[in-house]
Short mmCIF file of C-alpha atoms in Angstrom, two decimals:
data_model
loop_
_atom_site.label_atom_id
_atom_site.label_comp_id
_atom_site.label_asym_id
_atom_site.label_seq_id
_atom_site.Cartn_x
_atom_site.Cartn_y
_atom_site.Cartn_z
CA MET A 1 122.39 74.82 60.62
CA ASP A 2 126.29 74.46 62.38
CA LEU A 3 127.24 78.07 61.85
CA ARG A 4 130.51 77.48 62.98
CA LYS A 5 130.87 75.09 59.91
CA LYS A 6 128.90 78.01 57.12
CA TYR A 7 131.06 80.77 58.91
CA ARG A 8 134.43 80.10 59.23
CA ARG A 9 135.81 83.10 60.18
CA ILE A 10 133.80 84.93 62.54
CA LYS A 11 136.43 84.92 65.36
CA LEU A 12 133.88 86.92 67.84
CA ALA A 13 130.05 86.83 68.42
CA LEU A 14 128.51 89.81 69.92
CA VAL A 15 124.77 89.62 71.31
CA VAL A 16 123.97 93.25 71.51
CA GLY A 17 120.47 93.92 72.90
CA VAL A 18 118.15 95.24 75.36
CA CYS A 19 117.73 93.58 79.01
CA GLY A 20 115.97 93.39 82.39
CA ALA A 21 118.70 93.94 85.35
CA ARG A 22 118.52 94.08 89.46
CA PRO A 23 118.73 97.57 89.95
CA VAL A 24 120.71 97.33 93.49
CA GLN A 25 123.13 94.08 93.14
CA ASN A 26 125.40 92.95 96.30
CA ASP A 27 127.54 94.78 96.43
CA ARG A 28 125.08 98.10 96.44
CA GLU A 29 126.30 99.57 93.15
CA GLU A 30 123.24 100.21 91.62
CA ILE A 31 121.69 99.97 87.92
CA TRP A 32 120.34 102.59 86.25
CA LEU A 33 117.21 102.17 82.73
CA GLY A 34 120.29 103.55 80.08
CA ASP A 35 122.95 101.27 81.61
CA VAL A 36 124.79 98.52 79.44
CA LEU A 37 125.83 95.61 80.56
CA VAL A 38 128.66 92.43 79.19
CA SER A 39 128.28 89.39 80.00
CA GLN A 40 131.18 87.41 82.13
CA GLY A 41 129.26 84.42 81.69
CA LEU A 42 125.90 83.12 80.81
CA VAL A 43 123.40 80.80 82.71
CA GLN A 44 120.35 78.85 81.83
CA TYR A 45 117.39 79.25 83.66
CA ASP A 46 113.90 77.13 83.48
CA LEU A 47 110.78 77.75 85.65
CA ARG A 48 108.35 74.88 86.60
CA ARG A 49 105.84 77.21 86.19
CA LYS A 50 105.47 80.83 84.46
CA ILE A 51 103.99 82.30 87.58
CA PRO A 52 104.71 84.60 90.81
CA GLY A 53 105.72 81.64 93.29
CA GLY A 54 106.52 79.27 90.91
CA MET A 55 109.08 77.08 91.57
CA PHE A 56 112.82 76.82 89.55
CA THR A 57 113.91 73.02 87.94
CA LYS A 58 116.84 73.48 87.52
CA MET A 59 119.99 75.24 87.05
CA LEU A 60 120.82 73.83 83.11
CA LEU A 61 124.06 75.75 82.30
CA ARG A 62 126.76 78.13 82.79
CA ILE A 63 129.02 79.58 80.43
CA PRO A 64 131.97 81.27 81.33
CA CYS A 65 133.07 84.23 78.60
CA ARG A 66 135.80 82.36 76.85
CA GLU A 67 136.91 86.47 74.89
CA ARG A 68 139.79 87.71 76.52
CA ARG A 69 138.00 91.04 75.26
CA GLY A 70 135.56 91.08 77.54
CA SER A 71 137.90 91.22 80.34
CA TRP A 72 140.33 93.96 78.63
CA LEU A 73 136.79 96.45 78.31
CA ARG A 74 136.75 96.04 82.37
CA SER A 75 140.09 97.13 82.68
CA TRP A 76 139.48 99.91 81.20
CA PRO A 77 135.84 101.06 82.22
CA GLY A 78 136.73 104.92 82.74
CA CYS A 79 137.78 104.97 78.89
CA VAL A 80 135.13 102.67 77.20
CA GLU A 81 132.04 104.68 79.42
CA ALA A 82 133.74 107.90 78.64
CA SER A 83 133.74 106.87 74.87
CA VAL A 84 129.57 105.68 75.15
CA ASN A 85 128.82 109.23 76.72
CA GLN A 86 131.00 110.97 73.69
CA HIS A 87 128.40 108.97 71.43
CA LEU A 88 125.39 109.40 72.90
CA SER A 89 125.42 113.04 73.30
CA ALA A 90 126.47 112.72 69.80
CA LEU A 91 123.94 111.25 68.44
CA GLN A 92 121.13 112.96 70.66
CA ARG A 93 122.73 116.46 68.99
CA THR A 94 122.48 114.91 65.39
CA THR A 95 119.11 113.71 66.34
CA GLY A 96 117.35 115.62 68.49
CA SER A 97 115.09 112.40 69.58
CA LYS A 98 114.10 111.67 73.47
CA ILE A 99 114.50 108.38 72.53
CA PHE A 100 117.96 108.28 73.56
CA ASP A 101 117.57 109.91 76.77
CA TYR A 102 117.00 108.95 80.15
CA PRO A 103 113.48 108.85 80.74
CA GLY A 104 113.19 110.69 83.97
CA THR A 105 113.01 109.31 87.53
CA GLU A 106 109.39 109.80 87.57
CA TYR A 107 109.67 106.36 84.88
CA ASP A 108 112.39 104.66 87.18
CA VAL A 109 110.10 103.04 89.70
CA LEU A 110 111.37 100.41 91.70
CA PHE A 111 108.39 97.84 92.61
CA ALA A 112 108.07 95.74 95.68
CA PRO A 113 109.08 91.64 94.39
CA THR A 114 105.80 90.33 95.18
CA HIS A 115 104.12 93.19 93.44
CA ARG A 116 101.18 91.82 91.02
CA HIS A 117 101.84 94.83 88.04
CA GLY A 118 98.25 95.54 86.53
CA TYR A 119 96.87 96.04 83.45
CA ARG A 120 94.91 99.13 80.82
CA ASP A 121 91.25 97.84 80.70
CA SER A 122 90.48 98.02 76.86
CA LYS A 123 86.49 99.30 77.61
CA LEU A 124 87.96 102.02 79.56
CA PRO A 125 89.26 105.11 77.34
CA GLY A 126 92.69 107.19 78.28
CA SER A 127 95.68 104.83 80.70
CA ILE A 128 93.41 103.76 83.44
CA LYS A 129 94.65 101.54 84.69
CA LYS A 130 93.47 97.97 86.68
CA LYS A 131 94.86 95.41 89.30
CA PRO A 132 94.28 91.95 87.66
CA SER A 133 92.08 90.28 88.84
CA PRO A 134 92.89 86.71 91.92
CA SER A 135 93.06 84.44 88.54
CA TYR A 136 95.70 86.35 87.13
CA ARG A 137 99.76 85.69 87.71
CA GLY A 138 101.73 86.86 85.02
CA PRO A 139 103.34 89.89 84.44
CA CYS A 140 101.68 93.15 83.24
CA PRO A 141 101.65 93.48 79.51
CA ILE A 142 101.08 97.01 79.68
CA LYS A 143 102.89 98.41 76.28
CA ASP A 144 102.32 102.32 77.18
CA THR A 145 105.40 102.40 78.60
CA ARG A 146 105.25 106.57 79.13
CA ARG A 147 102.33 105.81 81.44
CA GLN A 148 103.13 101.90 82.31
CA TRP A 149 104.08 103.22 86.14
CA GLN A 150 100.63 103.93 86.81
CA CYS A 151 99.59 100.11 87.07
CA ALA A 152 100.68 100.07 90.64
CA LEU A 153 97.91 101.74 92.11
CA ASP A 154 98.71 101.05 95.63
CA ALA A 155 102.19 103.21 96.73
CA SER A 156 102.36 101.02 99.07
CA GLN A 157 103.92 98.23 96.06
CA ILE A 158 106.73 101.44 95.48
CA ASP A 159 109.81 100.87 97.12
CA GLN A 160 111.48 103.97 95.72
CA MET A 161 111.41 106.19 92.68
CA ARG A 162 115.23 106.55 91.81
CA SER A 163 117.04 109.78 93.55
CA GLN A 164 118.76 111.20 91.02
CA SER A 165 117.63 114.83 89.51
CA SER A 166 115.34 114.56 86.99
CA ASN A 167 118.19 118.06 86.31
CA ASN A 168 121.12 115.99 86.39
CA PRO A 169 120.32 112.29 84.42
CA PRO A 170 122.80 109.89 85.38
CA GLN A 171 124.67 108.90 81.69
CA PRO A 172 124.62 105.31 81.59
CA SER A 173 127.61 103.06 83.70
CA ILE A 174 128.92 99.95 81.56
CA HIS A 175 128.33 96.40 84.90
CA PHE A 176 130.06 93.75 84.19
CA GLY A 177 128.95 90.02 85.24
CA MET A 178 127.36 86.94 84.74
CA ILE A 179 123.54 87.44 82.96
CA ALA A 180 121.08 84.95 82.71
CA SER A 181 119.49 83.59 80.01
CA GLY A 182 115.97 82.05 79.26
CA ASP A 183 112.96 82.13 77.29
CA ALA A 184 110.46 82.62 80.61
CA LEU A 185 109.05 86.17 81.61
CA LEU A 186 109.60 86.58 85.03
CA THR A 187 108.47 88.47 88.09
CA GLY A 188 110.41 90.43 90.84
CA ASP A 189 110.75 87.39 93.05
CA MET A 190 111.30 85.37 90.73
CA ARG A 191 114.21 87.81 89.79
CA ASN A 192 115.88 87.51 93.15
CA ARG A 193 116.35 83.85 93.14
CA ILE A 194 117.95 84.10 90.35
CA ASP A 195 120.24 87.09 91.70
CA LEU A 196 120.46 85.40 94.76
CA ARG A 197 121.03 81.53 93.78
CA GLU A 198 123.92 82.94 90.91
CA LEU A 199 124.90 86.25 91.05
CA VAL A 200 124.07 87.18 87.93
CA ILE A 201 123.27 90.93 86.93
CA GLY A 202 120.92 91.11 84.06
CA PHE A 203 118.15 88.72 82.80
CA ASP A 204 117.85 88.34 79.11
CA MET A 205 114.31 86.53 78.60
CA ALA A 206 114.19 85.94 74.71
CA GLY A 207 116.88 83.55 74.99
CA THR A 208 118.77 84.58 72.59
CA SER A 209 121.48 84.33 74.29
CA LEU A 210 122.12 80.85 74.83
CA GLY A 211 121.64 80.14 70.79
CA VAL A 212 125.22 82.82 69.82
CA SER A 213 127.18 81.46 72.46
CA ALA A 214 126.83 78.18 71.94
CA ALA A 215 127.35 78.36 68.65
CA PHE A 216 130.94 80.49 69.12
CA PRO A 217 132.38 80.08 71.91
CA SER A 218 133.59 83.59 71.17
CA CYS A 219 130.86 85.33 72.72
CA ILE A 220 130.43 88.93 74.20
CA ILE A 221 126.64 89.57 75.70
CA VAL A 222 126.76 93.23 75.14
CA LYS A 223 122.42 94.58 76.63
CA GLY A 224 120.99 98.09 77.51
CA VAL A 225 118.41 97.80 80.54
CA CYS A 226 115.04 98.02 79.66
CA ASN A 227 113.86 97.28 82.80
CA TYR A 228 114.50 95.60 86.70
CA ALA A 229 112.77 91.91 84.93
CA ASP A 230 110.31 92.81 87.82
CA GLY A 231 106.54 91.91 85.30
CA HIS A 232 106.98 95.63 84.09
CA TYR A 233 108.40 95.83 81.17
CA SER A 234 109.84 97.68 78.63
CA GLU A 235 111.69 97.50 75.92
CA ASP A 236 112.19 101.45 75.24
#
């Protein structure tokens, strides 16, 4: 179905959801869990093998953002962030739910890019984690996100825990740049190779951004950061 023919009056499409991000950009700007990424364009990626060390076959597509509203947002980042924080505070007060809170630095962990994440042994009770077998090369499949970081039993594989005080959680910041989109799950080393090649700030591993952008060229991708695209996934 050609959405442009069916919905002819749509002038602007928004793709809103969650994605992964590289925590430190090349200009040393930090991205935290809960930050918001706004696309200035899309890069499609493809992988030969979905394992650590997999080779890229090609970068298929690079789509600039044609919608000037995204540029307007970038010209007033302080006003936009203030508005976001105001609405977030209202949600926190109204609902009283912690789902809108920063998860805390104890769960905001930066792993070594080459680390192979562990998994939960279904035969063992509680939250016991084990390292994967030598033959396992996939991403960490643990879904218990509040305990998920414990899969790194080897402390040497933890690069660092975010230094922001948990008593003064960071306010969400807005970042603008290229977003990589594809349907393959990434690990830390794959993420870094894409980032170094295309200078992207976010990674949409559901691939939905590409489809909407193809149907509606006037499209802005807005994603909240819920993980660091390192094979240690959370959608909180």
